[in-house]
Amino acid sequence: MSKKGNTAFLAIISCLLWATAYATIKIGLQYDTPFHFAGLRFIISGILILPFAGNLKEYFCEINKHRRLVAEITFFQIVVNYSLFYHGLNMVPGALGAIIVGSQPLITAIIAAIMHQDDKITKRKMITIFSGIAGVVLISAGRQALKLGSALELLGVLMIILANAGVSISNVIVSVRGRGMNPFVLSSSTLFLGGLILYLVSFPVEGIHRESLPSEYWLTLAWLSFMAAAAFSVWFMLLQRPGVKVSELNLWKFIIPGTGAILSWWLVPGENPDWFTVFGMLVISFSLILFFSNSPGKKQEIIK
């Protein structure tokens, strides 16, 4: 497999893992509060990566050497993103939330163009992005009525957009400044530290949890912890690869809504395929195929 094919394969695997988060997070939040649940999840994720990050002495030396990078990724990727995402998603209708989350590749393309001079916005890239967003809209419209009403819902929209911006900024930082750091150390340390911050914040904000929790909660927590450990480690590794552009890598995230819909058909009683969703998946699939099948050496026109 070529390096380009390997990058695409690993990006798809990461996105498929992330696609499982929406249904499992909803299960976990039936028994737990957002900050406490997210914090515990990421603490465990950070610990799970430790065996792959080298010995402890090298691990802490690496963190100390790149402490500014670790602090920035922890803040933007974990604290800003997940604190805003978990609460924002609870304020808006599910279909609208999915569309806003699905717009992340557009926000990433804009931020990457501002922060990284080699990652420009091209017409081909923008056509792919807007085609992907159109597919997400179709998938969301097929699964739930699109509506927006109260000021609280508008606040939720803003929070999810800011969460997307946090992810995008962290991705660009990893790509630009993270290539000298072991990706397993970077993912382990940022997940653990971000999780610890969210976990500690949960006590004054959400109170202390003393009730016993069912096995379904612990199974969900175990899967989400493993999923985050695997997906973030692979994603950070891809962002650090020479020649990989942040905006183009993030285009693969358009497959997440479609995969989430398929999982719902499979796991959630009463959820069935519909034409809007199927057509939305086809739009996303064709837009990605057309973008990544074009010759990488072909000159692209940059949007001025």
Tab-separated table of C-alpha atoms in Angstrom:
chain	number	residue	atom	x	y	z
A	1	MET	CA	0.000	0.000	0.000
A	2	SER	CA	1.333	3.449	-0.926
A	3	LYS	CA	1.882	6.118	1.715
A	4	LYS	CA	-1.092	8.072	0.319
A	5	GLY	CA	-3.279	4.954	0.462
A	6	ASN	CA	-2.073	4.153	3.960
A	7	THR	CA	-2.912	7.689	5.121
A	8	ALA	CA	-6.421	7.431	3.637
A	9	PHE	CA	-6.971	3.989	5.199
A	10	LEU	CA	-5.884	5.115	8.674
A	11	ALA	CA	-7.938	8.337	8.402
A	12	ILE	CA	-11.040	6.309	7.538
A	13	ILE	CA	-10.404	3.943	10.477
A	14	SER	CA	-10.148	6.926	12.860
A	15	CYS	CA	-13.368	8.450	11.525
A	16	LEU	CA	-15.212	5.122	11.781
A	17	LEU	CA	-14.138	4.913	15.416
A	18	TRP	CA	-15.317	8.481	16.101
A	19	ALA	CA	-18.650	7.702	14.429
A	20	THR	CA	-19.462	5.298	17.258
A	21	ALA	CA	-19.162	8.079	19.829
A	22	TYR	CA	-22.542	9.755	19.307
A	23	ALA	CA	-24.716	6.760	20.184
A	24	THR	CA	-22.468	5.571	23.021
A	25	ILE	CA	-22.114	9.042	24.565
A	26	LYS	CA	-25.919	9.300	24.694
A	27	ILE	CA	-26.045	5.958	26.520
A	28	GLY	CA	-23.427	7.053	29.035
A	29	LEU	CA	-25.085	10.425	29.678
A	30	GLN	CA	-28.223	8.606	30.808
A	31	TYR	CA	-26.282	7.689	33.950
A	32	ASP	CA	-23.663	10.429	34.301
A	33	THR	CA	-23.089	14.176	33.889
A	34	PRO	CA	-21.127	15.597	30.912
A	35	PHE	CA	-17.931	16.846	32.599
A	36	HIS	CA	-17.618	13.859	34.926
A	37	PHE	CA	-18.243	11.344	32.134
A	38	ALA	CA	-15.914	13.025	29.618
A	39	GLY	CA	-13.194	13.550	32.231
A	40	LEU	CA	-13.204	9.930	33.378
A	41	ARG	CA	-13.212	8.755	29.751
A	42	PHE	CA	-10.144	10.776	28.748
A	43	ILE	CA	-8.170	9.960	31.894
A	44	ILE	CA	-8.574	6.269	31.070
A	45	SER	CA	-7.733	6.925	27.400
A	46	GLY	CA	-4.473	8.627	28.332
A	47	ILE	CA	-3.492	5.710	30.560
A	48	LEU	CA	-4.340	3.151	27.838
A	49	ILE	CA	-1.808	4.751	25.456
A	50	LEU	CA	1.035	4.718	28.011
A	51	PRO	CA	2.423	1.245	27.058
A	52	PHE	CA	2.977	2.511	23.478
A	53	ALA	CA	4.632	5.788	24.511
A	54	GLY	CA	8.028	4.419	25.649
A	55	ASN	CA	9.417	4.216	29.177
A	56	LEU	CA	8.249	6.700	31.788
A	57	LYS	CA	11.520	8.639	31.888
A	58	GLU	CA	11.412	9.271	28.139
A	59	TYR	CA	7.693	9.988	28.392
A	60	PHE	CA	8.086	12.803	30.924
A	61	CYS	CA	11.209	14.163	29.191
A	62	GLU	CA	9.208	14.385	25.963
A	63	ILE	CA	6.373	16.212	27.714
A	64	ASN	CA	8.787	18.644	29.367
A	65	LYS	CA	10.550	19.311	26.057
A	66	HIS	CA	7.252	20.060	24.302
A	67	ARG	CA	5.292	21.406	27.279
A	68	ARG	CA	3.892	24.403	25.368
A	69	LEU	CA	2.603	22.135	22.597
A	70	VAL	CA	1.045	19.753	25.158
A	71	ALA	CA	-0.617	22.664	26.978
A	72	GLU	CA	-2.064	24.140	23.775
A	73	ILE	CA	-3.435	20.825	22.463
A	74	THR	CA	-4.872	19.969	25.882
A	75	PHE	CA	-6.637	23.326	26.003
A	76	PHE	CA	-8.041	23.462	22.462
A	77	GLN	CA	-8.612	19.765	21.660
A	78	ILE	CA	-9.928	18.520	24.996
A	79	VAL	CA	-10.969	21.349	27.346
A	80	VAL	CA	-12.456	23.839	24.830
A	81	ASN	CA	-13.789	21.273	22.364
A	82	TYR	CA	-15.420	18.780	24.689
A	83	SER	CA	-16.698	21.170	27.347
A	84	LEU	CA	-18.492	23.201	24.645
A	85	PHE	CA	-19.459	20.188	22.514
A	86	TYR	CA	-21.132	18.143	25.277
A	87	HIS	CA	-23.186	21.083	26.535
A	88	GLY	CA	-23.924	22.662	23.148
A	89	LEU	CA	-25.237	19.397	21.746
A	90	ASN	CA	-27.708	19.175	24.637
A	91	MET	CA	-29.173	22.598	23.702
A	92	VAL	CA	-29.979	22.037	20.016
A	93	PRO	CA	-32.127	19.564	18.064
A	94	GLY	CA	-30.173	16.452	17.120
A	95	ALA	CA	-30.380	17.016	13.360
A	96	LEU	CA	-29.153	20.602	13.600
A	97	GLY	CA	-26.345	19.565	15.930
A	98	ALA	CA	-25.207	16.934	13.426
A	99	ILE	CA	-25.069	19.530	10.632
A	100	ILE	CA	-22.995	21.962	12.695
A	101	VAL	CA	-20.611	19.215	13.795
A	102	GLY	CA	-20.443	18.083	10.158
A	103	SER	CA	-19.308	21.549	9.098
A	104	GLN	CA	-15.963	21.067	10.862
A	105	PRO	CA	-14.009	20.452	7.615
A	106	LEU	CA	-15.099	23.917	6.408
A	107	ILE	CA	-13.963	25.590	9.641
A	108	THR	CA	-10.723	23.595	9.513
A	109	ALA	CA	-10.062	24.692	5.912
A	110	ILE	CA	-10.527	28.359	6.846
A	111	ILE	CA	-8.365	28.167	9.992
A	112	ALA	CA	-5.668	26.123	8.212
A	113	ALA	CA	-5.503	28.724	5.427
A	114	ILE	CA	-5.036	31.467	8.040
A	115	MET	CA	-2.478	29.633	10.216
A	116	HIS	CA	-0.582	27.572	7.630
A	117	GLN	CA	0.719	29.181	4.437
A	118	ASP	CA	1.035	25.831	2.619
A	119	ASP	CA	-2.589	24.816	3.203
A	120	LYS	CA	-4.520	27.136	0.887
A	121	ILE	CA	-8.206	27.053	0.028
A	122	THR	CA	-8.720	25.769	-3.529
A	123	LYS	CA	-11.882	25.658	-5.615
A	124	ARG	CA	-11.750	21.854	-5.743
A	125	LYS	CA	-11.465	21.690	-1.957
A	126	MET	CA	-14.373	24.083	-1.414
A	127	ILE	CA	-16.593	22.165	-3.860
A	128	THR	CA	-15.841	18.981	-1.914
A	129	ILE	CA	-16.535	20.702	1.425
A	130	PHE	CA	-19.885	22.166	0.384
A	131	SER	CA	-20.896	18.882	-1.258
A	132	GLY	CA	-20.044	17.133	2.016
A	133	ILE	CA	-22.068	19.641	4.046
A	134	ALA	CA	-25.005	19.167	1.630
A	135	GLY	CA	-24.764	15.414	2.255
A	136	VAL	CA	-24.752	15.982	6.030
A	137	VAL	CA	-27.853	18.209	5.694
A	138	LEU	CA	-29.653	15.474	3.733
A	139	ILE	CA	-28.703	12.809	6.283
A	140	SER	CA	-29.865	15.015	9.155
A	141	ALA	CA	-33.114	16.008	7.397
A	142	GLY	CA	-33.886	12.359	6.775
A	143	ARG	CA	-33.497	11.427	10.411
A	144	GLN	CA	-35.141	14.368	12.187
A	145	ALA	CA	-36.982	17.608	11.380
A	146	LEU	CA	-34.683	20.618	11.106
A	147	LYS	CA	-35.730	23.451	13.398
A	148	LEU	CA	-34.241	26.187	15.525
A	149	GLY	CA	-36.217	28.345	17.893
A	150	SER	CA	-35.147	29.540	21.334
A	151	ALA	CA	-32.236	31.725	22.390
A	152	LEU	CA	-30.889	28.712	24.289
A	153	GLU	CA	-30.695	26.770	21.023
A	154	LEU	CA	-28.845	29.677	19.372
A	155	LEU	CA	-26.363	29.578	22.257
A	156	GLY	CA	-25.965	25.834	21.655
A	157	VAL	CA	-25.208	26.483	17.967
A	158	LEU	CA	-22.521	29.010	18.925
A	159	MET	CA	-20.978	26.603	21.437
A	160	ILE	CA	-20.706	23.795	18.861
A	161	ILE	CA	-19.162	26.169	16.297
A	162	LEU	CA	-16.575	27.259	18.882
A	163	ALA	CA	-15.949	23.589	19.718
A	164	ASN	CA	-15.283	22.930	16.011
A	165	ALA	CA	-12.882	25.878	15.949
A	166	GLY	CA	-11.026	24.446	18.950
A	167	VAL	CA	-10.535	21.109	17.161
A	168	SER	CA	-9.398	22.870	13.981
A	169	ILE	CA	-6.848	25.045	15.780
A	170	SER	CA	-5.415	22.035	17.625
A	171	ASN	CA	-5.133	20.066	14.362
A	172	VAL	CA	-3.184	22.863	12.687
A	173	ILE	CA	-0.890	23.237	15.721
A	174	VAL	CA	-0.097	19.501	15.701
A	175	SER	CA	0.618	19.610	11.963
A	176	VAL	CA	2.821	22.709	12.108
A	177	ARG	CA	4.677	22.262	15.409
A	178	GLY	CA	4.100	18.686	16.511
A	179	ARG	CA	6.331	16.763	14.094
A	180	GLY	CA	9.196	16.543	16.564
A	181	MET	CA	7.089	14.838	19.256
A	182	ASN	CA	6.140	11.183	19.639
A	183	PRO	CA	2.415	11.047	18.650
A	184	PHE	CA	1.668	8.473	21.369
A	185	VAL	CA	3.164	10.726	24.045
A	186	LEU	CA	1.257	13.695	22.640
A	187	SER	CA	-2.096	11.886	22.571
A	188	SER	CA	-1.585	10.201	25.958
A	189	SER	CA	-0.517	13.366	27.799
A	190	THR	CA	-3.157	15.663	26.294
A	191	LEU	CA	-5.995	13.186	26.795
A	192	PHE	CA	-4.960	12.501	30.404
A	193	LEU	CA	-4.407	16.158	31.341
A	194	GLY	CA	-7.558	17.335	29.559
A	195	GLY	CA	-9.559	14.556	31.174
A	196	LEU	CA	-8.163	15.402	34.602
A	197	ILE	CA	-9.171	19.061	34.184
A	198	LEU	CA	-12.724	18.134	33.116
A	199	TYR	CA	-12.976	15.573	35.940
A	200	LEU	CA	-11.908	18.089	38.617
A	201	VAL	CA	-14.208	20.776	37.195
A	202	SER	CA	-17.128	18.330	37.383
A	203	PHE	CA	-17.189	18.339	41.203
A	204	PRO	CA	-17.927	22.057	41.819
A	205	VAL	CA	-20.085	22.316	38.664
A	206	GLU	CA	-21.996	19.021	38.707
A	207	GLY	CA	-21.630	17.743	42.275
A	208	ILE	CA	-20.195	14.497	43.662
A	209	HIS	CA	-21.368	11.167	42.228
A	210	ARG	CA	-21.997	8.448	44.808
A	211	GLU	CA	-24.654	6.246	43.194
A	212	SER	CA	-23.788	2.817	41.798
A	213	LEU	CA	-23.838	2.543	38.012
A	214	PRO	CA	-25.046	-0.369	35.825
A	215	SER	CA	-22.789	-2.548	33.683
A	216	GLU	CA	-24.082	-0.787	30.531
A	217	TYR	CA	-22.457	2.435	31.723
A	218	TRP	CA	-19.078	0.787	32.372
A	219	LEU	CA	-19.122	-1.020	29.017
A	220	THR	CA	-19.877	2.280	27.281
A	221	LEU	CA	-17.109	4.030	29.209
A	222	ALA	CA	-14.638	1.249	28.326
A	223	TRP	CA	-15.443	1.469	24.601
A	224	LEU	CA	-15.302	5.277	24.500
A	225	SER	CA	-11.970	5.276	26.342
A	226	PHE	CA	-10.451	2.735	23.951
A	227	MET	CA	-11.926	4.521	20.928
A	228	ALA	CA	-10.490	7.900	21.933
A	229	ALA	CA	-7.067	6.380	22.650
A	230	ALA	CA	-6.895	4.680	19.245
A	231	ALA	CA	-8.470	7.439	17.135
A	232	PHE	CA	-6.493	10.339	18.605
A	233	SER	CA	-3.168	8.476	18.459
A	234	VAL	CA	-3.654	7.601	14.783
A	235	TRP	CA	-4.967	11.077	13.913
A	236	PHE	CA	-2.039	12.884	15.568
A	237	MET	CA	0.372	10.559	13.757
A	238	LEU	CA	-1.271	11.426	10.418
A	239	LEU	CA	-1.217	15.162	11.155
A	240	GLN	CA	2.539	14.926	11.753
A	241	ARG	CA	3.259	13.223	8.421
A	242	PRO	CA	5.166	15.369	5.899
A	243	GLY	CA	2.967	16.349	2.976
A	244	VAL	CA	-0.326	15.763	4.799
A	245	LYS	CA	-2.511	18.880	4.723
A	246	VAL	CA	-4.793	19.454	7.703
A	247	SER	CA	-7.752	20.637	5.623
A	248	GLU	CA	-7.573	17.651	3.268
A	249	LEU	CA	-7.192	15.102	6.079
A	250	ASN	CA	-10.270	16.552	7.810
A	251	LEU	CA	-12.383	15.973	4.682
A	252	TRP	CA	-12.558	12.305	5.726
A	253	LYS	CA	-14.657	13.395	8.734
A	254	PHE	CA	-17.609	13.763	6.362
A	255	ILE	CA	-18.024	9.975	6.558
A	256	ILE	CA	-18.843	10.191	10.288
A	257	PRO	CA	-22.537	11.272	9.960
A	258	GLY	CA	-23.295	8.526	7.426
A	259	THR	CA	-21.613	5.884	9.542
A	260	GLY	CA	-23.507	7.163	12.577
A	261	ALA	CA	-26.803	6.773	10.701
A	262	ILE	CA	-25.942	3.189	9.724
A	263	LEU	CA	-25.099	2.368	13.348
A	264	SER	CA	-28.454	3.838	14.422
A	265	TRP	CA	-30.297	1.648	11.902
A	266	TRP	CA	-28.465	-1.321	13.323
A	267	LEU	CA	-28.608	-0.545	17.053
A	268	VAL	CA	-31.598	1.712	17.724
A	269	PRO	CA	-35.118	0.172	17.606
A	270	GLY	CA	-37.440	1.952	15.177
A	271	GLU	CA	-34.626	3.539	13.106
A	272	ASN	CA	-34.898	2.547	9.433
A	273	PRO	CA	-33.172	3.608	6.188
A	274	ASP	CA	-34.735	6.518	4.269
A	275	TRP	CA	-34.051	8.055	0.866
A	276	PHE	CA	-32.774	11.392	2.212
A	277	THR	CA	-30.113	9.666	4.293
A	278	VAL	CA	-29.063	7.244	1.558
A	279	PHE	CA	-28.802	10.065	-0.998
A	280	GLY	CA	-26.807	12.167	1.477
A	281	MET	CA	-24.345	9.293	1.930
A	282	LEU	CA	-23.966	8.977	-1.857
A	283	VAL	CA	-23.284	12.721	-2.215
A	284	ILE	CA	-20.578	12.563	0.452
A	285	SER	CA	-19.039	9.402	-1.006
A	286	PHE	CA	-18.850	10.758	-4.557
A	287	SER	CA	-17.429	14.116	-3.433
A	288	LEU	CA	-14.624	12.388	-1.487
A	289	ILE	CA	-13.895	9.950	-4.322
A	290	LEU	CA	-13.666	12.784	-6.853
A	291	PHE	CA	-11.382	14.855	-4.608
A	292	PHE	CA	-8.925	12.143	-3.617
A	293	SER	CA	-8.874	10.365	-6.987
A	294	ASN	CA	-7.584	13.474	-8.777
A	295	SER	CA	-3.864	13.557	-9.434
A	296	PRO	CA	-2.052	15.140	-6.475
A	297	GLY	CA	0.396	16.697	-8.882
A	298	LYS	CA	-2.291	18.590	-10.758
A	299	LYS	CA	-2.088	22.332	-10.229
A	300	GLN	CA	-5.058	23.661	-8.239
A	301	GLU	CA	-6.523	27.143	-8.507
A	302	ILE	CA	-6.348	28.964	-5.198
A	303	ILE	CA	-9.315	31.100	-4.171
A	304	LYS	CA	-8.158	34.675	-3.792
